[in-house]
Amino acid sequence: MTTLSDFIRPEIQAMTAYRVADLPEGFIKLDAMESPYHPFAGAPELAGEWQRLLAEAPIHLYPNPATSGLQDALRQAFHIPQEAKIALGNGSDELIQLLTMLVAKPKATILAVEPSFVMYKHNARLFGMHYVGVPLNEDFTLNMPVLLEAIEWHNPALVFIAYPNNPTGVCFKREEVEAVIDAAKGIVVVDEAYGAFSRDSFLPQAGSIENLVVMRTVSKIGFAGLRIGYASGCAAVIDELAKIVPPYNMNQLSLATAKFALQHAERIEKTTAKLKDERERMFAGLSAIGRLKAFPSDANFITVRVPDAQELFDTLKENKILIKNLHGVHPLLDQCVRITVGSPEENDAVLKVIRALYG
Ligand SMILES: *Cc1c(COP(=O)(O)O)cnc(C)c1O
């Protein structure tokens, strides 16, 4: 006799659900690279204007992301080249899924480095694709000989490179990523979720290298709740991607909020600069503790190898601070934790616990 579960794909039944931490009241949340600041905090006039805008948003009508003006607002705020085309996603998570769908022919390959963002592999599996994970070096840099050989051998339809990488924070060498784009015959997605915090970007090249797609999001710069990501690149890819973007994939409230916020992009830049300063302060504080190894970060988090990752995770939790324990996620992440850079007060609270434990 067939049961209901016989109809559900076995590879999905074998998966475990992505767990989002449900946080008790009063916790400091430093596990998911969210901004510690509401974008309109401390600006009552802006907050008032924004609330009026939301009140007037046409929520009785379907949204039209393509004609909403958000693309132009993003282009202007983030200097996306005129020759680049843009696709909007409900978070870049949706774009990762759509890009995967775009190339999901039987036996086609997706290639990513490891450890990196887990959704690349997850989506490859979801669409029944062949997945190749190329390990990084121990210092989380690219292992170029192995990577280039894997690209030549597997001829991937899609390569994902997070630049800077998550969960390591390290930004790869630009020339090496260029060599990957050169070597790959398929699409190379440079995922710049943390681009705002980085010294370098491939966004200026979007639209002028045929197989390059630069993907970004507003999630890590203060708008994780809006769910807005964008991919920019040449028409050869973006026009095809546009065909499979669900027509109403973003909502009126998010579109209105993002457009409004981007008119005040200087506020976003100020917060980003402040968090970058805090990152440097945290890095210095952590590096001063001999028993820890903090990895250099170009993102809004720092990955640290500690004597006992579970012990640190638990001790921080007792102190109402949530971080991400990376131990067990990948062999290269042995005894590592990932700490989002928060407000100065939040970071001080973290340092205080860590110093008491390991200082
Ligand atoms: C957070 C993150 C994303 C997802 O961003 P959303 O736009 O919130 O979906 C994509 N890529 C990397 C590397 C990330 O760390």
XYZ file of N, CA and C in Angstrom, residues 62-156:
285
model
N -1.870 44.203 -6.685
C -0.658 43.393 -6.831
C 0.542 44.321 -7.015
N 1.657 43.929 -6.449
C 2.867 44.734 -6.663
C 3.420 44.494 -8.067
N 4.132 45.461 -8.592
C 4.857 45.237 -9.832
C 6.320 45.642 -9.621
N 7.113 44.683 -9.102
C 8.510 44.999 -8.772
C 9.252 45.626 -9.952
N 8.988 45.127 -11.177
C 9.749 45.586 -12.352
C 9.535 47.073 -12.628
N 8.319 47.574 -12.393
C 8.054 48.986 -12.698
C 7.944 49.830 -11.431
N 8.362 49.253 -10.304
C 8.171 49.954 -9.030
C 9.130 51.116 -8.843
N 10.189 51.158 -9.663
C 11.205 52.197 -9.476
C 12.318 51.753 -8.548
N 12.182 50.571 -7.962
C 13.222 50.110 -7.033
C 14.535 49.834 -7.763
N 14.445 49.292 -8.969
C 15.674 49.027 -9.718
C 16.482 50.304 -9.927
N 15.785 51.364 -10.332
C 16.494 52.640 -10.549
C 17.063 53.182 -9.246
N 16.307 53.022 -8.174
C 16.782 53.499 -6.868
C 18.042 52.733 -6.443
N 18.050 51.432 -6.682
C 19.235 50.612 -6.349
C 20.414 51.017 -7.227
N 20.137 51.208 -8.506
C 21.179 51.578 -9.458
C 21.879 52.859 -9.017
N 21.055 53.803 -8.606
C 21.593 55.105 -8.210
C 22.352 55.019 -6.880
N 21.732 54.361 -5.900
C 22.332 54.320 -4.562
C 23.624 53.509 -4.552
N 23.695 52.444 -5.340
C 24.853 51.543 -5.262
C 25.725 51.567 -6.515
N 25.487 52.567 -7.363
C 26.328 52.785 -8.558
C 26.425 51.539 -9.424
N 25.281 50.944 -9.732
C 25.252 49.789 -10.632
C 25.408 50.319 -12.059
N 26.336 49.763 -12.836
C 26.604 50.304 -14.177
C 25.350 50.326 -15.057
N 25.256 51.321 -15.931
C 24.100 51.442 -16.833
C 23.940 50.208 -17.710
N 25.085 49.606 -18.110
C 25.007 48.466 -19.033
C 24.538 47.187 -18.339
N 24.492 47.188 -17.010
C 24.049 45.992 -16.282
C 22.531 45.948 -16.216
N 21.987 44.743 -16.361
C 20.566 44.548 -16.121
C 20.381 44.046 -14.684
N 19.189 44.244 -14.145
C 18.939 43.903 -12.739
C 17.714 42.999 -12.624
N 17.812 41.960 -11.808
C 16.648 41.153 -11.428
C 16.464 41.279 -9.923
N 15.225 41.438 -9.497
C 14.934 41.592 -8.071
C 14.411 40.286 -7.490
N 14.865 39.968 -6.307
C 14.397 38.749 -5.653
C 13.856 39.024 -4.263
N 13.043 38.101 -3.772
C 12.533 38.172 -2.416
C 13.653 37.690 -1.481
N 14.620 38.600 -1.274
C 15.881 38.214 -0.631
C 16.778 37.574 -1.680
N 18.094 37.609 -1.455
C 18.946 36.934 -2.445
C 18.785 35.424 -2.347
N 18.245 34.925 -1.243
C 17.917 33.500 -1.151
C 17.037 33.060 -2.319
N 16.058 33.891 -2.664
C 15.184 33.526 -3.789
C 15.963 33.544 -5.098
N 16.881 34.496 -5.231
C 17.672 34.572 -6.468
C 18.597 33.365 -6.605
N 19.141 32.890 -5.491
C 19.974 31.686 -5.531
C 19.141 30.520 -6.064
N 17.904 30.444 -5.588
C 17.007 29.382 -6.028
C 16.672 29.521 -7.518
N 16.395 30.746 -7.945
C 16.024 30.971 -9.353
C 17.211 30.745 -10.286
N 18.398 31.172 -9.859
C 19.595 30.946 -10.683
C 19.866 29.450 -10.827
N 19.608 28.719 -9.756
C 19.778 27.269 -9.800
C 18.777 26.657 -10.774
N 17.511 27.100 -10.672
C 16.462 26.624 -11.579
C 16.817 26.879 -13.037
N 17.459 28.010 -13.259
C 17.809 28.433 -14.617
C 18.722 27.430 -15.322
N 19.579 26.758 -14.551
C 20.582 25.870 -15.156
C 20.347 24.395 -14.823
N 19.202 24.101 -14.137
C 19.011 22.752 -13.582
C 18.658 21.716 -14.644
N 19.585 21.492 -15.570
C 19.413 20.392 -16.517
C 19.871 19.108 -15.832
N 19.354 17.962 -16.252
C 19.836 16.718 -15.671
C 21.356 16.606 -15.836
N 22.042 16.248 -14.791
C 23.490 16.030 -14.785
C 24.331 17.301 -14.825
N 23.701 18.459 -14.868
C 24.496 19.698 -14.824
C 25.062 19.882 -13.414
N 26.176 20.620 -13.321
C 26.899 20.749 -12.053
C 26.828 22.163 -11.490
N 26.673 22.235 -10.175
C 26.876 23.478 -9.431
C 28.134 23.308 -8.606
N 28.980 24.308 -8.643
C 30.241 24.234 -7.893
C 30.322 25.411 -6.924
N 30.764 25.114 -5.713
C 31.007 26.173 -4.730
C 32.207 25.769 -3.893
N 32.789 26.731 -3.209
C 33.864 26.379 -2.294
C 33.237 26.018 -0.946
N 34.000 25.359 -0.101
C 33.510 24.971 1.228
C 34.579 25.214 2.285
N 34.207 25.742 3.441
C 32.841 26.108 3.807
C 32.410 27.430 3.171
N 31.146 27.454 2.777
C 30.560 28.700 2.278
C 29.076 28.708 2.629
N 28.316 29.558 1.968
C 26.903 29.711 2.286
C 26.158 28.410 1.970
N 25.433 27.889 2.947
C 24.851 26.546 2.822
C 23.758 26.464 1.749
N 23.181 27.588 1.368
C 22.060 27.528 0.427
C 22.479 27.113 -0.981
N 23.761 27.280 -1.326
C 24.199 26.870 -2.673
C 24.016 25.367 -2.841
N 24.551 24.639 -1.896
C 24.459 23.181 -1.931
C 23.003 22.729 -1.781
N 22.319 23.383 -0.864
C 20.919 23.036 -0.593
C 20.080 23.121 -1.875
N 20.256 24.211 -2.614
C 19.469 24.390 -3.838
C 19.893 23.424 -4.939
N 21.191 23.143 -5.008
C 21.658 22.159 -5.988
C 20.935 20.832 -5.745
N 20.857 20.440 -4.478
C 20.184 19.195 -4.108
C 18.702 19.258 -4.437
N 18.120 20.393 -4.111
C 16.677 20.582 -4.273
C 16.268 20.404 -5.732
N 17.144 20.833 -6.649
C 16.804 20.738 -8.067
C 17.478 19.547 -8.737
N 17.945 18.619 -7.905
C 18.463 17.359 -8.430
C 19.747 17.502 -9.210
N 20.537 18.527 -8.896
C 21.763 18.758 -9.653
C 22.968 18.087 -9.009
N 24.002 17.951 -9.812
C 25.272 17.443 -9.321
C 25.963 18.590 -8.585
N 26.429 18.340 -7.366
C 27.078 19.412 -6.593
C 28.525 19.060 -6.305
N 29.412 20.017 -6.545
C 30.833 19.836 -6.233
C 31.253 20.917 -5.237
N 31.758 20.507 -4.085
C 32.263 21.456 -3.085
C 33.783 21.362 -3.034
N 34.457 22.468 -3.314
C 35.925 22.482 -3.316
C 36.417 23.100 -2.003
N 37.152 22.330 -1.187
C 37.581 22.869 0.114
C 38.512 24.071 -0.019
N 38.353 25.005 0.884
C 39.275 26.141 0.985
C 40.570 25.675 1.633
N 41.584 26.548 1.620
C 42.783 26.298 2.426
C 42.437 26.459 3.902
N 43.361 26.082 4.780
C 43.091 26.153 6.224
C 42.896 27.575 6.724
N 43.487 28.549 5.998
C 43.292 29.955 6.388
C 42.087 30.566 5.665
N 41.247 29.709 5.072
C 40.007 30.111 4.400
C 40.238 30.914 3.125
N 41.446 30.800 2.534
C 41.682 31.385 1.213
C 41.351 30.327 0.154
N 41.292 30.760 -1.103
C 40.969 29.832 -2.192
C 42.150 28.918 -2.483
N 41.860 27.642 -2.669
C 42.880 26.686 -3.103
C 42.835 26.672 -4.634
N 43.569 27.588 -5.243
C 43.423 27.842 -6.678
C 43.720 26.644 -7.570
N 44.825 25.915 -7.347
C 45.072 24.779 -8.243
C 43.908 23.785 -8.249
N 43.414 23.454 -7.049
C 42.320 22.486 -6.950
C 41.030 23.062 -7.540
N 40.782 24.335 -7.265
C 39.558 24.981 -7.750
C 39.536 25.031 -9.280
N 40.639 25.450 -9.883
C 40.692 25.571 -11.349
C 40.607 24.190 -12.007
N 41.232 23.214 -11.362
C 41.151 21.861 -11.907
C 39.705 21.345 -11.853
N 39.023 21.627 -10.737
C 37.629 21.175 -10.589
C 36.731 21.850 -11.629
N 37.006 23.129 -11.908
C 36.196 23.841 -12.904
C 36.421 23.226 -14.288
N 37.666 22.924 -14.575
C 37.950 22.331 -15.884
C 37.329 20.924 -15.997
N 37.460 20.164 -14.935
C 37.000 18.771 -14.948
C 35.474 18.670 -15.006
N 34.779 19.480 -14.172
C 33.322 19.354 -14.038
C 32.538 20.289 -14.952
N 33.200 21.284 -15.506
C 32.545 22.254 -16.383
C 31.198 22.731 -15.800
N 31.214 23.338 -14.604
C 29.960 23.671 -13.919
C 29.110 24.689 -14.686
